PDB file of C-alpha atoms in Angstrom:
ATOM      1  CA  GLU E 569      15.986  12.723 -14.702  1.00  0.00           C
ATOM      2  CA  ASP E 570      14.786  10.569 -11.819  1.00  0.00           C
ATOM      3  CA  GLN E 571      12.360  12.451  -9.606  1.00  0.00           C
ATOM      4  CA  VAL E 572       9.983  11.883  -6.689  1.00  0.00           C
ATOM      5  CA  THR E 573       7.268  14.394  -5.747  1.00  0.00           C
ATOM      6  CA  GLN E 574       5.056  14.198  -2.667  1.00  0.00           C
ATOM      7  CA  SER E 575       1.760  15.974  -2.050  1.00  0.00           C
ATOM      8  CA  PRO E 576       0.411  17.667  -0.142  1.00  0.00           C
ATOM      9  CA  GLU E 577       3.365  19.333   1.570  1.00  0.00           C
ATOM     10  CA  ALA E 578       1.346  19.559   4.800  1.00  0.00           C
ATOM     11  CA  LEU E 579      -1.887  17.952   5.934  1.00  0.00           C
ATOM     12  CA  ARG E 580      -4.021  18.660   8.988  1.00  0.00           C
ATOM     13  CA  LEU E 581      -6.630  16.102  10.009  1.00  0.00           C
ATOM     14  CA  GLN E 582      -9.030  15.660  12.870  1.00  0.00           C
ATOM     15  CA  GLU E 583      -8.651  12.456  14.814  1.00  0.00           C
ATOM     16  CA  GLY E 584     -10.590   9.751  12.963  1.00  0.00           C
ATOM     17  CA  GLU E 585     -10.618  11.639   9.651  1.00  0.00           C
ATOM     18  CA  SER E 586      -9.163   9.294   7.014  1.00  0.00           C
ATOM     19  CA  SER E 587      -7.035  10.604   4.131  1.00  0.00           C
ATOM     20  CA  SER E 588      -4.291   9.723   1.653  1.00  0.00           C
ATOM     21  CA  LEU E 589      -0.777  10.982   0.936  1.00  0.00           C
ATOM     22  CA  ASN E 590       0.507  10.913  -2.631  1.00  0.00           C
ATOM     23  CA  CYS E 591       3.954  10.072  -3.998  1.00  0.00           C
ATOM     24  CA  SER E 592       4.460  10.524  -7.742  1.00  0.00           C
ATOM     25  CA  TYR E 593       7.647   9.168  -9.270  1.00  0.00           C
ATOM     26  CA  THR E 594       9.443   9.259 -12.597  1.00  0.00           C
ATOM     27  CA  VAL E 595      12.348   6.853 -12.409  1.00  0.00           C
ATOM     28  CA  SER E 596      13.776   4.456 -14.943  1.00  0.00           C
ATOM     29  CA  GLY E 597      12.983   0.848 -14.114  1.00  0.00           C
ATOM     30  CA  LEU E 598      11.689   1.115 -10.548  1.00  0.00           C
ATOM     31  CA  ARG E 599      13.317  -1.495  -8.297  1.00  0.00           C
ATOM     32  CA  GLY E 600      11.455  -0.538  -5.111  1.00  0.00           C
ATOM     33  CA  LEU E 601       9.291   2.184  -3.544  1.00  0.00           C
ATOM     34  CA  PHE E 602       9.860   2.880   0.156  1.00  0.00           C
ATOM     35  CA  TRP E 603       7.813   4.717   2.787  1.00  0.00           C
ATOM     36  CA  TYR E 604       9.339   6.132   5.966  1.00  0.00           C
ATOM     37  CA  ARG E 605       8.037   8.024   8.972  1.00  0.00           C
ATOM     38  CA  GLN E 606      10.183  10.750  10.550  1.00  0.00           C
ATOM     39  CA  ASP E 607       9.499  12.308  13.941  1.00  0.00           C
ATOM     40  CA  PRO E 608      11.130  15.626  14.959  1.00  0.00           C
ATOM     41  CA  GLY E 609      14.740  15.129  16.068  1.00  0.00           C
ATOM     42  CA  LYS E 610      14.782  11.525  14.843  1.00  0.00           C
ATOM     43  CA  GLY E 611      15.940   9.647  11.782  1.00  0.00           C
ATOM     44  CA  PRO E 612      13.484   8.162   9.273  1.00  0.00           C
ATOM     45  CA  GLU E 613      11.789   4.976  10.462  1.00  0.00           C
ATOM     46  CA  PHE E 614      11.128   2.337   7.806  1.00  0.00           C
ATOM     47  CA  LEU E 615       7.447   1.526   7.182  1.00  0.00           C
ATOM     48  CA  PHE E 616       6.948  -0.312   3.873  1.00  0.00           C
ATOM     49  CA  THR E 617       8.580  -1.498   0.667  1.00  0.00           C
ATOM     50  CA  LEU E 618       6.560  -2.016  -2.521  1.00  0.00           C
ATOM     51  CA  TYR E 619       8.212  -3.752  -5.463  1.00  0.00           C
ATOM     52  CA  SER E 620       5.614  -3.967  -8.230  1.00  0.00           C
ATOM     53  CA  ALA E 621       2.463  -2.204  -9.436  1.00  0.00           C
ATOM     54  CA  GLY E 622      -0.653  -3.543  -7.733  1.00  0.00           C
ATOM     55  CA  GLU E 623       1.171  -4.460  -4.550  1.00  0.00           C
ATOM     56  CA  GLU E 624      -0.303  -3.368  -1.199  1.00  0.00           C
ATOM     57  CA  LYS E 625       1.106  -3.444   2.328  1.00  0.00           C
ATOM     58  CA  GLU E 626      -0.684  -2.728   5.615  1.00  0.00           C
ATOM     59  CA  LYS E 627       0.404  -1.932   9.144  1.00  0.00           C
ATOM     60  CA  GLU E 628      -2.123  -0.845  11.760  1.00  0.00           C
ATOM     61  CA  ARG E 629      -3.866   2.286  10.420  1.00  0.00           C
ATOM     62  CA  LEU E 630      -1.530   2.624   7.410  1.00  0.00           C
ATOM     63  CA  LYS E 631      -1.880   1.067   3.968  1.00  0.00           C
ATOM     64  CA  ALA E 632       0.513   1.643   1.096  1.00  0.00           C
ATOM     65  CA  THR E 633      -0.350   0.999  -2.549  1.00  0.00           C
ATOM     66  CA  LEU E 634       1.649   1.230  -5.782  1.00  0.00           C
ATOM     67  CA  THR E 635       0.822   1.934  -9.435  1.00  0.00           C
ATOM     68  CA  LYS E 636       3.187   2.439 -12.363  1.00  0.00           C
ATOM     69  CA  LYS E 637       3.309   6.187 -11.724  1.00  0.00           C
ATOM     70  CA  GLU E 638       2.523   6.785  -8.064  1.00  0.00           C
ATOM     71  CA  SER E 639       2.147   5.410  -4.590  1.00  0.00           C
ATOM     72  CA  PHE E 640      -0.409   6.263  -1.942  1.00  0.00           C
ATOM     73  CA  LEU E 641      -0.193   6.037   1.815  1.00  0.00           C
ATOM     74  CA  HIS E 642      -3.742   5.702   3.131  1.00  0.00           C
ATOM     75  CA  ILE E 643      -4.321   6.581   6.777  1.00  0.00           C
ATOM     76  CA  THR E 644      -7.526   5.197   8.256  1.00  0.00           C
ATOM     77  CA  ALA E 645      -9.004   6.786  11.395  1.00  0.00           C
ATOM     78  CA  PRO E 646      -5.731   8.514  12.352  1.00  0.00           C
ATOM     79  CA  LYS E 647      -4.748   9.249  15.934  1.00  0.00           C
ATOM     80  CA  PRO E 648      -2.622  12.132  17.255  1.00  0.00           C
ATOM     81  CA  GLU E 649       0.355   9.769  17.561  1.00  0.00           C
ATOM     82  CA  ASP E 650       0.319   9.377  13.768  1.00  0.00           C
ATOM     83  CA  SER E 651       1.507  13.003  13.501  1.00  0.00           C
ATOM     84  CA  ALA E 652       4.899  12.970  11.743  1.00  0.00           C
ATOM     85  CA  THR E 653       6.571  13.650   8.415  1.00  0.00           C
ATOM     86  CA  TYR E 654       6.083  10.828   5.929  1.00  0.00           C
ATOM     87  CA  LEU E 655       8.811  10.315   3.340  1.00  0.00           C
ATOM     88  CA  CYS E 656       8.635   8.430   0.069  1.00  0.00           C
ATOM     89  CA  ALA E 657      11.725   7.177  -1.787  1.00  0.00           C
ATOM     90  CA  ALA E 658      12.261   5.365  -5.082  1.00  0.00           C
ATOM     91  CA  LEU E 659      15.099   3.040  -6.068  1.00  0.00           C
ATOM     92  CA  PRO E 660      15.750   3.340  -9.818  1.00  0.00           C
ATOM     93  CA  GLY E 661      16.855   0.437 -11.963  1.00  0.00           C
ATOM     94  CA  GLY E 662      20.587   0.310 -12.384  1.00  0.00           C
ATOM     95  CA  SER E 663      21.055   1.530  -8.813  1.00  0.00           C
ATOM     96  CA  SER E 664      20.478  -1.845  -7.216  1.00  0.00           C
ATOM     97  CA  ASN E 665      24.161  -2.229  -6.424  1.00  0.00           C
ATOM     98  CA  THR E 666      24.525   1.252  -4.947  1.00  0.00           C
ATOM     99  CA  GLY E 667      21.223   1.699  -3.120  1.00  0.00           C
ATOM    100  CA  LYS E 668      20.880   5.214  -4.498  1.00  0.00           C
ATOM    101  CA  LEU E 669      17.417   6.196  -3.228  1.00  0.00           C
ATOM    102  CA  ILE E 670      15.631   9.241  -4.624  1.00  0.00           C
ATOM    103  CA  PHE E 671      13.622  10.916  -1.853  1.00  0.00           C
ATOM    104  CA  GLY E 672      10.590  13.193  -2.054  1.00  0.00           C
ATOM    105  CA  GLN E 673      10.273  16.325   0.069  1.00  0.00           C
ATOM    106  CA  GLY E 674       7.900  14.673   2.516  1.00  0.00           C
ATOM    107  CA  THR E 675       4.360  15.314   3.789  1.00  0.00           C
ATOM    108  CA  THR E 676       4.016  16.676   7.306  1.00  0.00           C
ATOM    109  CA  LEU E 677       0.888  15.261   8.897  1.00  0.00           C
ATOM    110  CA  GLN E 678      -0.737  16.782  11.967  1.00  0.00           C
ATOM    111  CA  VAL E 679      -3.640  14.935  13.597  1.00  0.00           C
ATOM    112  CA  LYS E 680      -5.625  16.952  16.110  1.00  0.00           C
ATOM    113  CA  PRO E 681      -7.564  15.293  18.932  1.00  0.00           C
TER     114      PRO E 681
ATOM    115  CA  GLU H1444      22.744  -1.759  21.457  1.00  0.00           C
ATOM    116  CA  THR H1445      20.540  -2.350  18.462  1.00  0.00           C
ATOM    117  CA  GLY H1446      19.940  -0.571  15.153  1.00  0.00           C
ATOM    118  CA  VAL H1447      22.058   2.289  13.859  1.00  0.00           C
ATOM    119  CA  THR H1448      23.837   4.569  16.338  1.00  0.00           C
ATOM    120  CA  GLN H1449      25.304   7.978  15.474  1.00  0.00           C
ATOM    121  CA  THR H1450      27.602  10.145  17.570  1.00  0.00           C
ATOM    122  CA  PRO H1451      27.693  12.926  18.444  1.00  0.00           C
ATOM    123  CA  ARG H1452      24.022  13.916  18.267  1.00  0.00           C
ATOM    124  CA  HIS H1453      24.882  17.601  18.101  1.00  0.00           C
ATOM    125  CA  LEU H1454      28.041  19.344  16.875  1.00  0.00           C
ATOM    126  CA  VAL H1455      28.933  23.014  16.639  1.00  0.00           C
ATOM    127  CA  MET H1456      32.158  23.849  14.869  1.00  0.00           C
ATOM    128  CA  GLY H1457      33.964  26.756  13.336  1.00  0.00           C
ATOM    129  CA  MET H1458      34.800  26.899   9.656  1.00  0.00           C
ATOM    130  CA  THR H1459      38.468  26.075  10.293  1.00  0.00           C
ATOM    131  CA  ASN H1460      37.905  23.131  12.642  1.00  0.00           C
ATOM    132  CA  LYS H1461      38.320  19.441  11.873  1.00  0.00           C
ATOM    133  CA  LYS H1462      35.843  16.988  13.333  1.00  0.00           C
ATOM    134  CA  SER H1463      34.474  13.509  12.615  1.00  0.00           C
ATOM    135  CA  LEU H1464      31.022  11.966  12.717  1.00  0.00           C
ATOM    136  CA  LYS H1465      30.682   8.318  13.687  1.00  0.00           C
ATOM    137  CA  CYS H1466      28.109   5.710  12.739  1.00  0.00           C
ATOM    138  CA  GLU H1467      27.815   2.118  13.957  1.00  0.00           C
ATOM    139  CA  GLN H1468      25.270  -0.457  12.855  1.00  0.00           C
ATOM    140  CA  HIS H1469      24.312  -3.557  14.831  1.00  0.00           C
ATOM    141  CA  LEU H1470      22.102  -5.119  12.154  1.00  0.00           C
ATOM    142  CA  GLY H1471      24.630  -7.265  10.306  1.00  0.00           C
ATOM    143  CA  HIS H1472      24.157  -5.246   7.112  1.00  0.00           C
ATOM    144  CA  ASN H1473      26.677  -5.030   4.266  1.00  0.00           C
ATOM    145  CA  ALA H1474      25.973  -1.533   2.967  1.00  0.00           C
ATOM    146  CA  MET H1475      26.246   1.832   4.713  1.00  0.00           C
ATOM    147  CA  TYR H1476      25.232   5.311   3.605  1.00  0.00           C
ATOM    148  CA  TRP H1477      25.675   8.994   4.475  1.00  0.00           C
ATOM    149  CA  TYR H1478      22.816  11.422   3.782  1.00  0.00           C
ATOM    150  CA  LYS H1479      22.414  15.175   4.254  1.00  0.00           C
ATOM    151  CA  GLN H1480      19.026  16.542   5.322  1.00  0.00           C
ATOM    152  CA  SER H1481      18.513  20.309   5.025  1.00  0.00           C
ATOM    153  CA  ALA H1482      15.355  22.210   5.877  1.00  0.00           C
ATOM    154  CA  LYS H1483      12.709  22.129   3.142  1.00  0.00           C
ATOM    155  CA  LYS H1484      14.855  19.881   0.901  1.00  0.00           C
ATOM    156  CA  PRO H1485      14.702  16.133   0.193  1.00  0.00           C
ATOM    157  CA  LEU H1486      17.287  13.850   1.718  1.00  0.00           C
ATOM    158  CA  GLU H1487      20.457  13.972  -0.377  1.00  0.00           C
ATOM    159  CA  LEU H1488      22.590  10.857  -0.713  1.00  0.00           C
ATOM    160  CA  MET H1489      26.276  11.633  -0.176  1.00  0.00           C
ATOM    161  CA  PHE H1490      28.203   8.354  -0.101  1.00  0.00           C
ATOM    162  CA  VAL H1491      27.527   4.615  -0.338  1.00  0.00           C
ATOM    163  CA  TYR H1492      29.758   1.789   0.851  1.00  0.00           C
ATOM    164  CA  ASN H1493      29.172  -1.867  -0.027  1.00  0.00           C
ATOM    165  CA  PHE H1494      31.342  -4.413   1.808  1.00  0.00           C
ATOM    166  CA  LYS H1495      33.666  -1.531   2.858  1.00  0.00           C
ATOM    167  CA  GLU H1496      34.140  -0.353  -0.751  1.00  0.00           C
ATOM    168  CA  GLN H1497      32.848   3.045  -1.832  1.00  0.00           C
ATOM    169  CA  THR H1498      30.352   2.539  -4.655  1.00  0.00           C
ATOM    170  CA  GLU H1499      28.808   6.002  -4.835  1.00  0.00           C
ATOM    171  CA  ASN H1500      30.056   9.554  -4.371  1.00  0.00           C
ATOM    172  CA  ASN H1501      27.245  11.911  -5.237  1.00  0.00           C
ATOM    173  CA  SER H1502      29.459  14.854  -6.272  1.00  0.00           C
ATOM    174  CA  VAL H1503      30.228  15.710  -2.661  1.00  0.00           C
ATOM    175  CA  PRO H1504      32.829  18.459  -2.000  1.00  0.00           C
ATOM    176  CA  SER H1505      36.207  17.210  -0.839  1.00  0.00           C
ATOM    177  CA  ARG H1506      35.800  18.923   2.532  1.00  0.00           C
ATOM    178  CA  PHE H1507      33.694  15.834   3.378  1.00  0.00           C
ATOM    179  CA  SER H1508      35.819  12.686   3.571  1.00  0.00           C
ATOM    180  CA  PRO H1509      34.210   9.304   4.342  1.00  0.00           C
ATOM    181  CA  GLU H1510      35.921   6.284   5.853  1.00  0.00           C
ATOM    182  CA  CYS H1511      34.565   2.744   6.227  1.00  0.00           C
ATOM    183  CA  PRO H1512      37.030   0.514   8.124  1.00  0.00           C
ATOM    184  CA  ASN H1513      34.577  -2.422   8.276  1.00  0.00           C
ATOM    185  CA  SER H1514      30.944  -3.241   7.469  1.00  0.00           C
ATOM    186  CA  SER H1515      29.762  -2.069  10.898  1.00  0.00           C
ATOM    187  CA  HIS H1516      31.438   1.331  11.147  1.00  0.00           C
ATOM    188  CA  LEU H1517      31.295   4.459   9.037  1.00  0.00           C
ATOM    189  CA  PHE H1518      32.904   7.839   9.603  1.00  0.00           C
ATOM    190  CA  LEU H1519      32.523  11.234   7.987  1.00  0.00           C
ATOM    191  CA  HIS H1520      35.567  13.463   8.439  1.00  0.00           C
ATOM    192  CA  LEU H1521      34.871  17.174   8.200  1.00  0.00           C
ATOM    193  CA  HIS H1522      37.293  20.038   7.543  1.00  0.00           C
ATOM    194  CA  THR H1523      37.039  23.639   6.434  1.00  0.00           C
ATOM    195  CA  LEU H1524      33.241  23.520   6.243  1.00  0.00           C
ATOM    196  CA  GLN H1525      31.012  26.325   5.024  1.00  0.00           C
ATOM    197  CA  PRO H1526      27.866  27.763   6.694  1.00  0.00           C
ATOM    198  CA  GLU H1527      25.676  26.052   4.067  1.00  0.00           C
ATOM    199  CA  ASP H1528      26.944  22.703   5.362  1.00  0.00           C
ATOM    200  CA  SER H1529      24.838  23.161   8.505  1.00  0.00           C
ATOM    201  CA  ALA H1530      22.294  20.334   8.374  1.00  0.00           C
ATOM    202  CA  LEU H1531      21.249  16.999   9.841  1.00  0.00           C
ATOM    203  CA  TYR H1532      23.639  14.238   8.731  1.00  0.00           C
ATOM    204  CA  LEU H1533      22.058  10.814   8.682  1.00  0.00           C
ATOM    205  CA  CYS H1534      23.688   7.425   8.472  1.00  0.00           C
ATOM    206  CA  ALA H1535      21.849   4.350   7.195  1.00  0.00           C
ATOM    207  CA  SER H1536      22.570   0.684   6.585  1.00  0.00           C
ATOM    208  CA  SER H1537      20.991  -2.131   4.609  1.00  0.00           C
ATOM    209  CA  GLN H1538      21.458  -5.542   3.168  1.00  0.00           C
ATOM    210  CA  GLU H1539      22.082  -5.583  -0.571  1.00  0.00           C
ATOM    211  CA  SER H1540      19.594  -3.459  -2.543  1.00  0.00           C
ATOM    212  CA  PRO H1541      16.651  -3.425  -2.995  1.00  0.00           C
ATOM    213  CA  GLN H1542      16.383  -4.155   0.716  1.00  0.00           C
ATOM    214  CA  PRO H1543      15.219  -1.174   2.839  1.00  0.00           C
ATOM    215  CA  GLN H1544      17.694   1.172   4.461  1.00  0.00           C
ATOM    216  CA  HIS H1545      17.554   1.697   8.229  1.00  0.00           C
ATOM    217  CA  PHE H1546      18.548   5.074   9.606  1.00  0.00           C
ATOM    218  CA  GLY H1547      20.198   6.417  12.731  1.00  0.00           C
ATOM    219  CA  ASP H1548      18.897   9.553  14.469  1.00  0.00           C
ATOM    220  CA  GLY H1549      21.536  11.754  12.878  1.00  0.00           C
ATOM    221  CA  THR H1550      24.058  14.384  13.916  1.00  0.00           C
ATOM    222  CA  ARG H1551      22.795  17.966  13.924  1.00  0.00           C
ATOM    223  CA  LEU H1552      25.740  20.006  12.610  1.00  0.00           C
ATOM    224  CA  SER H1553      25.989  23.771  12.978  1.00  0.00           C
ATOM    225  CA  ILE H1554      28.819  25.725  11.328  1.00  0.00           C
ATOM    226  CA  LEU H1555      29.632  29.082  12.882  1.00  0.00           C
TER     227      LEU H1555
END
């Protein structure tokens, strides 16, 4: 069964304290791994897509990496405005024509000033 | 307007009411999706439409009825809902997979 698991469920950091969020996946023939940010009362906002193991993408303080079993979202020197829930989703092979994403439960990040 | 727009943002309805949720995308995408987001649970895919044709129904109860008149508009018709259907309903759109999906801000639905 296709599955995506995120850890930790919640993370509290001090401003400037770097850390990583984990997304473990077991899907057949991964076609893409997606990261989203969701603020309270809003829909998920697209951050990154990773298509193959070894690939990395960066945007400001965020860097996403991908292996054959997991993805990491590294946050360098976070600021309070980085506080949000971060969602990971996998697109299994065979679902390319339906876009059937498998989402994890999310990691809620709180960055204190 | 840009992006994906959902209306209404909030909806309270009784179990015997009939209502509809609306989604419109201004991104020129060919695929549209309905998701359900409940507290403490991952996003659940409900329906997928590609070029106005339904390509996925994720075992959704018949009290939820989708409609996609064109590639820019998507509706979710609701009738005889149950209290456990209270949730945030999100619409998304994308180009053909594996392109990323872009989400609206959702409709917060409460069933009395």
